[in-house]
GROMACS .gro file of C-alpha atoms in nm:
model
  280
    1UNK     CA    1   9.452  -4.987  12.390
    2UNK     CA    2   9.738  -4.975  12.142
    3UNK     CA    3   9.715  -5.014  11.765
    4UNK     CA    4   9.855  -5.257  11.512
    5UNK     CA    5  10.179  -5.142  11.349
    6UNK     CA    6  10.068  -5.259  11.002
    7UNK     CA    7   9.720  -5.110  10.948
    8UNK     CA    8   9.724  -4.857  11.235
    9UNK     CA    9   9.388  -4.998  11.347
   10UNK     CA   10   9.313  -5.110  11.701
   11UNK     CA   11   9.503  -5.423  11.798
   12UNK     CA   12   9.232  -5.688  11.823
   13UNK     CA   13   9.459  -5.903  12.041
   14UNK     CA   14   9.431  -5.637  12.314
   15UNK     CA   15   9.053  -5.592  12.307
   16UNK     CA   16   8.961  -5.865  12.553
   17UNK     CA   17   9.200  -5.748  12.823
   18UNK     CA   18   9.049  -5.397  12.803
   19UNK     CA   19   8.694  -5.515  12.881
   20UNK     CA   20   8.562  -5.434  13.229
   21UNK     CA   21   8.223  -5.488  13.398
   22UNK     CA   22   8.130  -5.137  13.278
   23UNK     CA   23   8.200  -5.206  12.911
   24UNK     CA   24   7.891  -5.187  12.690
   25UNK     CA   25   8.032  -5.165  12.338
   26UNK     CA   26   8.343  -5.204  12.123
   27UNK     CA   27   8.405  -4.922  11.874
   28UNK     CA   28   8.649  -5.028  11.601
   29UNK     CA   29   8.776  -4.738  11.388
   30UNK     CA   30   8.856  -4.835  11.029
   31UNK     CA   31   9.156  -4.606  10.986
   32UNK     CA   32   9.219  -4.471  10.635
   33UNK     CA   33   8.932  -4.684  10.507
   34UNK     CA   34   9.113  -5.010  10.591
   35UNK     CA   35   8.912  -5.256  10.798
   36UNK     CA   36   8.986  -5.370  11.150
   37UNK     CA   37   8.995  -5.747  11.209
   38UNK     CA   38   8.620  -5.772  11.240
   39UNK     CA   39   8.579  -6.149  11.275
   40UNK     CA   40   8.785  -6.146  11.594
   41UNK     CA   41   8.611  -5.836  11.728
   42UNK     CA   42   8.262  -5.974  11.661
   43UNK     CA   43   8.348  -6.304  11.830
   44UNK     CA   44   8.472  -6.124  12.142
   45UNK     CA   45   8.162  -5.903  12.146
   46UNK     CA   46   7.935  -6.207  12.121
   47UNK     CA   47   8.115  -6.381  12.405
   48UNK     CA   48   8.081  -6.078  12.635
   49UNK     CA   49   7.735  -5.971  12.512
   50UNK     CA   50   7.861  -5.635  12.385
   51UNK     CA   51   7.747  -5.414  12.100
   52UNK     CA   52   7.986  -5.336  11.815
   53UNK     CA   53   7.964  -4.985  11.670
   54UNK     CA   54   8.177  -4.952  11.358
   55UNK     CA   55   8.337  -4.612  11.308
   56UNK     CA   56   8.342  -4.626  10.929
   57UNK     CA   57   8.369  -4.248  10.891
   58UNK     CA   58   8.657  -4.303  10.649
   59UNK     CA   59   8.536  -4.640  10.522
   60UNK     CA   60   8.248  -4.587  10.279
   61UNK     CA   61   8.267  -4.851  10.001
   62UNK     CA   62   8.556  -5.029  10.173
   63UNK     CA   63   8.510  -5.394  10.266
   64UNK     CA   64   8.624  -5.676  10.493
   65UNK     CA   65   8.619  -6.024  10.341
   66UNK     CA   66   8.369  -5.898  10.087
   67UNK     CA   67   8.138  -5.734  10.342
   68UNK     CA   68   8.088  -5.355  10.329
   69UNK     CA   69   8.228  -5.167  10.627
   70UNK     CA   70   7.948  -5.038  10.845
   71UNK     CA   71   7.738  -5.349  10.779
   72UNK     CA   72   7.921  -5.590  11.010
   73UNK     CA   73   7.864  -5.453  11.362
   74UNK     CA   74   7.531  -5.382  11.528
   75UNK     CA   75   7.567  -5.020  11.418
   76UNK     CA   76   7.787  -4.848  11.163
   77UNK     CA   77   7.861  -4.480  11.109
   78UNK     CA   78   7.963  -4.288  10.796
   79UNK     CA   79   8.084  -3.929  10.769
   80UNK     CA   80   8.009  -3.694  10.482
   81UNK     CA   81   8.242  -3.421  10.608
   82UNK     CA   82   8.426  -3.233  10.334
   83UNK     CA   83   8.746  -3.430  10.400
   84UNK     CA   84   8.581  -3.765  10.323
   85UNK     CA   85   8.542  -3.950   9.992
   86UNK     CA   86   8.169  -3.879   9.960
   87UNK     CA   87   8.078  -3.537  10.094
   88UNK     CA   88   7.796  -3.298  10.176
   89UNK     CA   89   8.004  -3.045  10.370
   90UNK     CA   90   7.897  -3.189  10.705
   91UNK     CA   91   7.672  -3.467  10.827
   92UNK     CA   92   7.681  -3.843  10.827
   93UNK     CA   93   7.475  -4.160  10.832
   94UNK     CA   94   7.390  -4.428  11.086
   95UNK     CA   95   7.364  -4.783  10.955
   96UNK     CA   96   7.144  -5.002  11.175
   97UNK     CA   97   7.212  -5.372  11.136
   98UNK     CA   98   7.013  -5.484  11.441
   99UNK     CA   99   6.635  -5.446  11.382
  100UNK     CA  100   6.577  -5.397  11.755
  101UNK     CA  101   6.765  -5.066  11.741
  102UNK     CA  102   6.570  -4.909  11.453
  103UNK     CA  103   6.273  -4.765  11.643
  104UNK     CA  104   6.476  -4.581  11.905
  105UNK     CA  105   6.716  -4.449  11.643
  106UNK     CA  106   6.421  -4.297  11.457
  107UNK     CA  107   6.303  -4.131  11.778
  108UNK     CA  108   6.646  -3.990  11.864
  109UNK     CA  109   6.684  -3.856  11.508
  110UNK     CA  110   6.343  -3.684  11.525
  111UNK     CA  111   6.403  -3.472  11.834
  112UNK     CA  112   6.289  -3.746  12.071
  113UNK     CA  113   5.946  -3.780  11.909
  114UNK     CA  114   5.763  -4.062  11.730
  115UNK     CA  115   5.718  -3.842  11.420
  116UNK     CA  116   5.839  -4.120  11.187
  117UNK     CA  117   5.552  -4.342  11.306
  118UNK     CA  118   5.311  -4.054  11.241
  119UNK     CA  119   5.429  -4.019  10.881
  120UNK     CA  120   5.380  -4.393  10.832
  121UNK     CA  121   5.025  -4.371  10.969
  122UNK     CA  122   5.106  -4.583  11.275
  123UNK     CA  123   4.989  -4.315  11.524
  124UNK     CA  124   4.728  -4.039  11.482
  125UNK     CA  125   4.961  -3.772  11.622
  126UNK     CA  126   5.324  -3.757  11.721
  127UNK     CA  127   5.458  -3.662  12.061
  128UNK     CA  128   5.774  -3.647  12.270
  129UNK     CA  129   5.866  -3.996  12.393
  130UNK     CA  130   6.245  -4.004  12.456
  131UNK     CA  131   6.568  -3.810  12.437
  132UNK     CA  132   6.676  -3.684  12.096
  133UNK     CA  133   6.785  -3.395  11.880
  134UNK     CA  134   6.740  -3.278  11.521
  135UNK     CA  135   6.957  -3.491  11.294
  136UNK     CA  136   6.769  -3.432  10.968
  137UNK     CA  137   6.964  -3.281  10.676
  138UNK     CA  138   6.827  -2.987  10.480
  139UNK     CA  139   6.709  -3.040  10.123
  140UNK     CA  140   7.006  -2.863   9.961
  141UNK     CA  141   7.260  -3.069  10.156
  142UNK     CA  142   7.065  -3.387  10.082
  143UNK     CA  143   7.056  -3.306   9.709
  144UNK     CA  144   7.430  -3.238   9.708
  145UNK     CA  145   7.492  -3.568   9.884
  146UNK     CA  146   7.264  -3.761   9.648
  147UNK     CA  147   7.464  -3.639   9.349
  148UNK     CA  148   7.782  -3.759   9.521
  149UNK     CA  149   7.630  -4.099   9.599
  150UNK     CA  150   7.526  -4.141   9.237
  151UNK     CA  151   7.892  -4.091   9.138
  152UNK     CA  152   8.036  -4.287   9.431
  153UNK     CA  153   8.183  -4.577   9.234
  154UNK     CA  154   8.348  -4.340   8.986
  155UNK     CA  155   8.485  -4.126   9.270
  156UNK     CA  156   8.636  -4.427   9.447
  157UNK     CA  157   8.777  -4.564   9.120
  158UNK     CA  158   8.958  -4.237   9.046
  159UNK     CA  159   9.091  -4.214   9.400
  160UNK     CA  160   9.220  -4.571   9.379
  161UNK     CA  161   9.412  -4.488   9.060
  162UNK     CA  162   9.579  -4.196   9.238
  163UNK     CA  163   9.654  -4.414   9.542
  164UNK     CA  164   9.798  -4.694   9.329
  165UNK     CA  165  10.018  -4.452   9.138
  166UNK     CA  166  10.165  -4.318   9.463
  167UNK     CA  167  10.222  -4.673   9.584
  168UNK     CA  168  10.413  -4.774   9.271
  169UNK     CA  169  10.612  -4.451   9.264
  170UNK     CA  170  10.732  -4.479   9.624
  171UNK     CA  171  10.814  -4.851   9.628
  172UNK     CA  172  11.182  -4.778   9.566
  173UNK     CA  173  11.192  -4.529   9.853
  174UNK     CA  174  11.055  -4.797  10.084
  175UNK     CA  175  11.309  -5.053   9.966
  176UNK     CA  176  11.582  -4.798  10.042
  177UNK     CA  177  11.451  -4.765  10.399
  178UNK     CA  178  11.356  -4.398  10.360
  179UNK     CA  179  10.983  -4.444  10.426
  180UNK     CA  180  10.723  -4.707  10.505
  181UNK     CA  181  10.417  -4.726  10.284
  182UNK     CA  182  10.059  -4.819  10.382
  183UNK     CA  183   9.988  -5.191  10.427
  184UNK     CA  184   9.657  -5.333  10.303
  185UNK     CA  185   9.576  -5.688  10.428
  186UNK     CA  186   9.447  -5.935  10.170
  187UNK     CA  187   9.113  -5.951  10.353
  188UNK     CA  188   9.052  -5.579  10.304
  189UNK     CA  189   8.919  -5.386  10.008
  190UNK     CA  190   8.999  -5.019  10.064
  191UNK     CA  191   8.857  -4.697   9.921
  192UNK     CA  192   9.174  -4.487   9.886
  193UNK     CA  193   9.060  -4.251  10.160
  194UNK     CA  194   9.414  -4.130  10.219
  195UNK     CA  195   9.774  -4.196  10.125
  196UNK     CA  196  10.035  -4.155  10.394
  197UNK     CA  197  10.405  -4.210  10.445
  198UNK     CA  198  10.573  -4.313  10.768
  199UNK     CA  199  10.906  -4.136  10.803
  200UNK     CA  200  11.191  -4.238  11.030
  201UNK     CA  201  11.132  -3.987  11.311
  202UNK     CA  202  10.934  -3.684  11.421
  203UNK     CA  203  11.225  -3.460  11.320
  204UNK     CA  204  11.234  -3.616  10.973
  205UNK     CA  205  10.862  -3.549  10.937
  206UNK     CA  206  10.897  -3.186  11.040
  207UNK     CA  207  11.178  -3.133  10.789
  208UNK     CA  208  10.983  -3.311  10.514
  209UNK     CA  209  10.667  -3.103  10.568
  210UNK     CA  210  10.871  -2.782  10.555
  211UNK     CA  211  11.053  -2.886  10.237
  212UNK     CA  212  10.723  -2.976  10.071
  213UNK     CA  213  10.580  -2.640  10.181
  214UNK     CA  214  10.870  -2.466  10.004
  215UNK     CA  215  10.757  -2.650   9.690
  216UNK     CA  216  10.402  -2.520   9.753
  217UNK     CA  217  10.262  -2.866   9.828
  218UNK     CA  218  10.065  -2.913  10.148
  219UNK     CA  219  10.148  -3.227  10.345
  220UNK     CA  220  10.011  -3.260  10.696
  221UNK     CA  221  10.031  -3.493  10.993
  222UNK     CA  222   9.716  -3.662  11.118
  223UNK     CA  223   9.544  -3.729  11.452
  224UNK     CA  224   9.718  -3.655  11.780
  225UNK     CA  225   9.663  -3.962  12.004
  226UNK     CA  226   9.354  -3.901  12.217
  227UNK     CA  227   9.508  -4.035  12.536
  228UNK     CA  228   9.772  -3.758  12.521
  229UNK     CA  229   9.511  -3.480  12.501
  230UNK     CA  230   9.405  -3.292  12.816
  231UNK     CA  231   9.066  -3.465  12.831
  232UNK     CA  232   9.221  -3.799  12.740
  233UNK     CA  233   9.459  -3.768  13.032
  234UNK     CA  234   9.166  -3.683  13.259
  235UNK     CA  235   8.943  -3.979  13.169
  236UNK     CA  236   9.165  -4.242  13.006
  237UNK     CA  237   9.246  -4.572  13.174
  238UNK     CA  238   9.578  -4.589  12.986
  239UNK     CA  239   9.856  -4.671  13.232
  240UNK     CA  240  10.172  -4.532  13.081
  241UNK     CA  241  10.238  -4.501  12.708
  242UNK     CA  242  10.079  -4.659  12.403
  243UNK     CA  243  10.411  -4.707  12.234
  244UNK     CA  244  10.299  -4.805  11.884
  245UNK     CA  245  10.032  -4.535  11.870
  246UNK     CA  246  10.266  -4.259  11.984
  247UNK     CA  247  10.552  -4.369  11.762
  248UNK     CA  248  10.349  -4.390  11.441
  249UNK     CA  249  10.152  -4.072  11.513
  250UNK     CA  250  10.482  -3.884  11.532
  251UNK     CA  251  10.605  -4.020  11.198
  252UNK     CA  252  10.294  -4.018  10.978
  253UNK     CA  253  10.247  -3.758  10.704
  254UNK     CA  254   9.957  -3.742  10.458
  255UNK     CA  255  10.001  -3.663  10.091
  256UNK     CA  256   9.747  -3.475   9.875
  257UNK     CA  257   9.470  -3.704   9.748
  258UNK     CA  258   9.165  -3.548   9.583
  259UNK     CA  259   8.973  -3.570   9.258
  260UNK     CA  260   9.154  -3.365   8.995
  261UNK     CA  261   9.498  -3.439   9.141
  262UNK     CA  262   9.581  -3.660   8.843
  263UNK     CA  263   9.727  -3.378   8.634
  264UNK     CA  264   9.941  -3.258   8.927
  265UNK     CA  265  10.052  -3.593   9.066
  266UNK     CA  266  10.387  -3.607   8.887
  267UNK     CA  267  10.485  -3.283   9.059
  268UNK     CA  268  10.388  -3.423   9.399
  269UNK     CA  269  10.581  -3.746   9.339
  270UNK     CA  270  10.893  -3.559   9.225
  271UNK     CA  271  10.868  -3.323   9.523
  272UNK     CA  272  10.842  -3.614   9.768
  273UNK     CA  273  11.153  -3.779   9.625
  274UNK     CA  274  11.344  -3.451   9.624
  275UNK     CA  275  11.242  -3.357   9.977
  276UNK     CA  276  11.343  -3.696  10.113
  277UNK     CA  277  11.684  -3.664   9.948
  278UNK     CA  278  11.740  -3.318  10.095
  279UNK     CA  279  11.604  -3.418  10.435
  280UNK     CA  280  11.817  -3.728  10.476
   0.00000   0.00000   0.00000
Protein backbone atom coordinates (compact mmCIF):
# COMPACT_ATOMS: atom_id res chain seq x y z
CA UNK A 1 0.00 0.00 0.00
CA UNK A 2 1.06 3.61 -0.46
CA UNK A 3 2.41 5.95 2.21
CA UNK A 4 1.30 9.24 3.71
CA UNK A 5 2.88 12.30 2.08
CA UNK A 6 3.45 14.03 5.44
CA UNK A 7 5.21 11.45 7.66
CA UNK A 8 6.18 8.95 4.92
CA UNK A 9 4.59 6.21 7.04
CA UNK A 10 2.05 3.73 5.73
CA UNK A 11 -1.28 5.34 4.92
CA UNK A 12 -3.61 3.96 7.58
CA UNK A 13 -6.62 4.80 5.41
CA UNK A 14 -5.46 2.13 2.94
CA UNK A 15 -4.81 -0.68 5.44
CA UNK A 16 -8.31 -2.15 5.50
CA UNK A 17 -8.60 -2.48 1.73
CA UNK A 18 -5.29 -4.40 1.65
CA UNK A 19 -6.51 -7.12 4.04
CA UNK A 20 -7.26 -10.51 2.47
CA UNK A 21 -8.32 -13.89 3.94
CA UNK A 22 -4.60 -14.76 4.09
CA UNK A 23 -3.61 -11.73 6.16
CA UNK A 24 -2.29 -12.60 9.61
CA UNK A 25 -0.60 -9.41 10.77
CA UNK A 26 -0.15 -5.69 10.12
CA UNK A 27 3.45 -4.44 10.25
CA UNK A 28 3.59 -0.65 10.66
CA UNK A 29 7.06 0.82 10.09
CA UNK A 30 7.76 3.95 12.14
CA UNK A 31 9.84 5.75 9.52
CA UNK A 32 12.57 8.07 10.81
CA UNK A 33 11.40 7.41 14.36
CA UNK A 34 8.02 9.07 13.74
CA UNK A 35 5.00 6.98 14.70
CA UNK A 36 2.37 5.59 12.39
CA UNK A 37 -1.26 6.32 13.30
CA UNK A 38 -1.43 3.48 15.78
CA UNK A 39 -4.93 4.00 17.19
CA UNK A 40 -6.44 3.46 13.74
CA UNK A 41 -4.18 0.49 13.00
CA UNK A 42 -4.92 -1.22 16.32
CA UNK A 43 -8.66 -0.76 15.84
CA UNK A 44 -8.52 -2.36 12.39
CA UNK A 45 -6.40 -5.22 13.72
CA UNK A 46 -8.87 -5.86 16.53
CA UNK A 47 -11.80 -5.89 14.12
CA UNK A 48 -10.11 -8.43 11.82
CA UNK A 49 -8.41 -10.44 14.61
CA UNK A 50 -4.91 -9.65 13.34
CA UNK A 51 -1.60 -9.27 15.13
CA UNK A 52 0.24 -5.94 15.00
CA UNK A 53 4.04 -6.15 14.81
CA UNK A 54 5.61 -2.71 15.18
CA UNK A 55 8.78 -2.18 13.17
CA UNK A 56 10.35 0.31 15.58
CA UNK A 57 13.88 -0.29 14.28
CA UNK A 58 14.32 3.47 14.01
CA UNK A 59 11.94 4.33 16.84
CA UNK A 60 13.66 3.66 20.17
CA UNK A 61 12.53 6.29 22.73
CA UNK A 62 10.02 7.77 20.28
CA UNK A 63 6.36 7.85 21.31
CA UNK A 64 2.77 8.00 20.10
CA UNK A 65 0.35 9.89 22.34
CA UNK A 66 2.74 9.36 25.22
CA UNK A 67 3.19 5.62 24.63
CA UNK A 68 6.66 4.30 23.70
CA UNK A 69 6.93 2.90 20.19
CA UNK A 70 7.26 -0.86 20.29
CA UNK A 71 4.89 -1.10 23.27
CA UNK A 72 1.60 -0.60 21.41
CA UNK A 73 1.29 -3.61 19.10
CA UNK A 74 1.35 -7.27 20.11
CA UNK A 75 5.06 -7.31 19.26
CA UNK A 76 7.62 -4.57 18.72
CA UNK A 77 11.11 -4.71 17.25
CA UNK A 78 14.16 -2.50 17.83
CA UNK A 79 17.42 -2.45 15.88
CA UNK A 80 20.85 -1.82 17.36
CA UNK A 81 22.60 -1.68 13.99
CA UNK A 82 25.40 0.86 13.77
CA UNK A 83 23.18 3.29 11.84
CA UNK A 84 20.62 3.51 14.67
CA UNK A 85 20.47 5.85 17.67
CA UNK A 86 21.44 3.17 20.20
CA UNK A 87 23.95 0.72 18.77
CA UNK A 88 25.86 -2.49 19.35
CA UNK A 89 27.15 -2.93 15.80
CA UNK A 90 24.42 -5.43 14.93
CA UNK A 91 21.51 -7.06 16.72
CA UNK A 92 18.15 -5.96 17.99
CA UNK A 93 15.41 -6.61 20.51
CA UNK A 94 11.93 -8.10 20.46
CA UNK A 95 9.36 -6.48 22.73
CA UNK A 96 6.54 -8.86 23.65
CA UNK A 97 3.37 -7.10 24.74
CA UNK A 98 1.11 -10.17 24.60
CA UNK A 99 1.92 -12.62 27.44
CA UNK A 100 0.71 -15.54 25.32
CA UNK A 101 3.64 -15.02 22.93
CA UNK A 102 6.43 -15.02 25.53
CA UNK A 103 7.02 -18.77 25.89
CA UNK A 104 7.39 -19.48 22.17
CA UNK A 105 9.62 -16.44 21.69
CA UNK A 106 11.96 -17.80 24.36
CA UNK A 107 12.07 -21.15 22.56
CA UNK A 108 12.76 -19.61 19.15
CA UNK A 109 15.53 -17.45 20.65
CA UNK A 110 17.16 -20.49 22.29
CA UNK A 111 17.65 -22.61 19.17
CA UNK A 112 14.20 -24.18 19.45
CA UNK A 113 14.81 -25.53 22.96
CA UNK A 114 13.19 -24.93 26.35
CA UNK A 115 16.56 -23.89 27.83
CA UNK A 116 15.06 -20.77 29.45
CA UNK A 117 12.70 -22.98 31.47
CA UNK A 118 15.69 -25.10 32.52
CA UNK A 119 17.54 -22.06 33.85
CA UNK A 120 14.45 -21.07 35.83
CA UNK A 121 14.23 -24.56 37.33
CA UNK A 122 10.92 -25.34 35.61
CA UNK A 123 12.27 -28.50 33.90
CA UNK A 124 15.05 -30.88 34.98
CA UNK A 125 16.69 -30.82 31.54
CA UNK A 126 16.19 -28.88 28.35
CA UNK A 127 15.45 -30.34 24.96
CA UNK A 128 14.47 -29.43 21.40
CA UNK A 129 10.76 -28.59 21.23
CA UNK A 130 10.20 -26.24 18.25
CA UNK A 131 11.85 -24.32 15.45
CA UNK A 132 14.44 -21.72 16.39
CA UNK A 133 17.92 -20.35 15.97
CA UNK A 134 20.60 -18.72 18.12
CA UNK A 135 19.59 -15.12 18.80
CA UNK A 136 21.68 -14.56 21.95
CA UNK A 137 24.23 -11.72 21.90
CA UNK A 138 27.80 -12.27 23.03
CA UNK A 139 28.99 -10.70 26.27
CA UNK A 140 31.13 -8.02 24.61
CA UNK A 141 28.29 -6.86 22.36
CA UNK A 142 25.89 -6.92 25.31
CA UNK A 143 28.28 -4.83 27.42
CA UNK A 144 28.70 -2.31 24.61
CA UNK A 145 24.92 -2.08 24.25
CA UNK A 146 24.38 -1.70 28.00
CA UNK A 147 26.70 1.32 28.06
CA UNK A 148 24.68 2.85 25.21
CA UNK A 149 21.38 2.18 26.97
CA UNK A 150 22.68 3.86 30.13
CA UNK A 151 23.38 6.98 28.04
CA UNK A 152 20.23 6.70 25.90
CA UNK A 153 18.45 9.81 27.15
CA UNK A 154 21.59 11.92 26.73
CA UNK A 155 22.15 10.51 23.24
CA UNK A 156 18.60 11.31 22.15
CA UNK A 157 18.76 14.78 23.72
CA UNK A 158 21.91 15.65 21.78
CA UNK A 159 20.46 14.30 18.54
CA UNK A 160 17.30 16.34 19.06
CA UNK A 161 19.36 19.53 19.44
CA UNK A 162 21.09 18.80 16.13
CA UNK A 163 17.74 18.00 14.47
CA UNK A 164 16.11 21.17 15.81
CA UNK A 165 19.01 23.31 14.63
CA UNK A 166 18.67 21.93 11.10
CA UNK A 167 14.93 22.54 11.21
CA UNK A 168 15.33 26.18 12.21
CA UNK A 169 18.14 26.78 9.73
CA UNK A 170 16.21 25.43 6.74
CA UNK A 171 12.83 27.02 7.47
CA UNK A 172 13.57 29.87 5.06
CA UNK A 173 14.50 27.42 2.29
CA UNK A 174 11.15 25.71 2.75
CA UNK A 175 9.25 29.00 2.65
CA UNK A 176 11.04 29.78 -0.63
CA UNK A 177 9.81 26.47 -2.09
CA UNK A 178 13.31 25.02 -2.49
CA UNK A 179 12.80 22.05 -0.16
CA UNK A 180 10.25 20.39 2.07
CA UNK A 181 11.23 19.64 5.65
CA UNK A 182 10.15 16.69 7.83
CA UNK A 183 6.67 16.92 9.37
CA UNK A 184 6.13 15.71 12.94
CA UNK A 185 2.45 15.31 13.98
CA UNK A 186 1.46 16.70 17.38
CA UNK A 187 0.68 13.17 18.59
CA UNK A 188 4.25 12.02 17.99
CA UNK A 189 7.37 12.42 20.08
CA UNK A 190 10.36 11.63 17.87
CA UNK A 191 13.94 10.63 18.61
CA UNK A 192 15.81 12.56 15.89
CA UNK A 193 16.75 9.34 14.11
CA UNK A 194 17.38 11.19 10.87
CA UNK A 195 17.01 14.56 9.20
CA UNK A 196 16.04 14.61 5.56
CA UNK A 197 15.12 17.11 2.88
CA UNK A 198 12.66 16.55 0.05
CA UNK A 199 13.91 18.24 -3.10
CA UNK A 200 11.84 19.13 -6.14
CA UNK A 201 12.85 16.23 -8.39
CA UNK A 202 15.17 13.27 -8.80
CA UNK A 203 17.47 15.39 -10.96
CA UNK A 204 17.62 18.09 -8.29
CA UNK A 205 18.58 15.46 -5.73
CA UNK A 206 21.34 14.05 -7.91
CA UNK A 207 22.79 17.53 -8.46
CA UNK A 208 22.53 18.37 -4.76
CA UNK A 209 24.31 15.17 -3.65
CA UNK A 210 27.13 15.83 -6.12
CA UNK A 211 27.53 19.46 -5.01
CA UNK A 212 27.65 18.39 -1.37
CA UNK A 213 30.22 15.73 -2.27
CA UNK A 214 32.41 18.46 -3.78
CA UNK A 215 32.24 20.15 -0.37
CA UNK A 216 33.30 16.84 1.23
CA UNK A 217 29.95 16.31 2.95
CA UNK A 218 28.21 12.98 2.47
CA UNK A 219 24.49 13.19 1.78
CA UNK A 220 22.69 10.06 0.63
CA UNK A 221 19.28 8.96 -0.54
CA UNK A 222 17.38 6.35 1.45
CA UNK A 223 15.38 3.18 0.78
CA UNK A 224 14.48 2.14 -2.74
CA UNK A 225 10.76 1.16 -2.68
CA UNK A 226 10.52 -2.59 -2.10
CA UNK A 227 7.82 -3.14 -4.70
CA UNK A 228 10.22 -1.90 -7.41
CA UNK A 229 12.93 -4.42 -6.47
CA UNK A 230 13.26 -7.71 -8.39
CA UNK A 231 11.83 -9.77 -5.53
CA UNK A 232 9.17 -7.16 -4.84
CA UNK A 233 8.01 -7.38 -8.43
CA UNK A 234 7.91 -11.17 -8.13
CA UNK A 235 5.79 -11.40 -4.97
CA UNK A 236 4.05 -8.03 -4.55
CA UNK A 237 0.31 -7.61 -4.98
CA UNK A 238 0.82 -3.97 -6.04
CA UNK A 239 -1.16 -3.31 -9.21
CA UNK A 240 0.59 -0.45 -10.94
CA UNK A 241 2.50 2.31 -9.16
CA UNK A 242 2.54 3.53 -5.58
CA UNK A 243 2.68 7.14 -6.64
CA UNK A 244 3.43 8.83 -3.31
CA UNK A 245 6.05 6.25 -2.35
CA UNK A 246 7.88 6.45 -5.66
CA UNK A 247 7.73 10.23 -5.86
CA UNK A 248 9.09 10.86 -2.36
CA UNK A 249 11.72 8.11 -2.58
CA UNK A 250 13.13 9.85 -5.65
CA UNK A 251 13.35 13.24 -3.92
CA UNK A 252 14.51 12.39 -0.39
CA UNK A 253 18.08 13.08 0.73
CA UNK A 254 19.48 12.51 4.22
CA UNK A 255 21.80 14.94 5.95
CA UNK A 256 24.58 13.97 8.39
CA UNK A 257 23.26 13.41 11.92
CA UNK A 258 25.55 11.83 14.51
CA UNK A 259 26.91 12.58 17.96
CA UNK A 260 29.82 14.99 17.63
CA UNK A 261 28.32 16.74 14.60
CA UNK A 262 27.63 19.85 16.68
CA UNK A 263 31.01 21.45 15.99
CA UNK A 264 30.65 20.80 12.24
CA UNK A 265 26.98 21.64 11.79
CA UNK A 266 27.48 25.23 10.65
CA UNK A 267 29.55 23.95 7.74
CA UNK A 268 26.83 21.48 6.76
CA UNK A 269 24.11 24.14 6.96
CA UNK A 270 26.13 26.59 4.86
CA UNK A 271 26.91 23.87 2.32
CA UNK A 272 23.24 22.93 1.99
CA UNK A 273 22.24 26.53 1.33
CA UNK A 274 25.07 27.01 -1.15
CA UNK A 275 24.38 23.77 -3.00
CA UNK A 276 20.69 24.57 -3.35
CA UNK A 277 21.53 27.99 -4.78
CA UNK A 278 23.93 26.50 -7.33
CA UNK A 279 21.60 23.64 -8.17
CA UNK A 280 18.52 25.77 -8.80
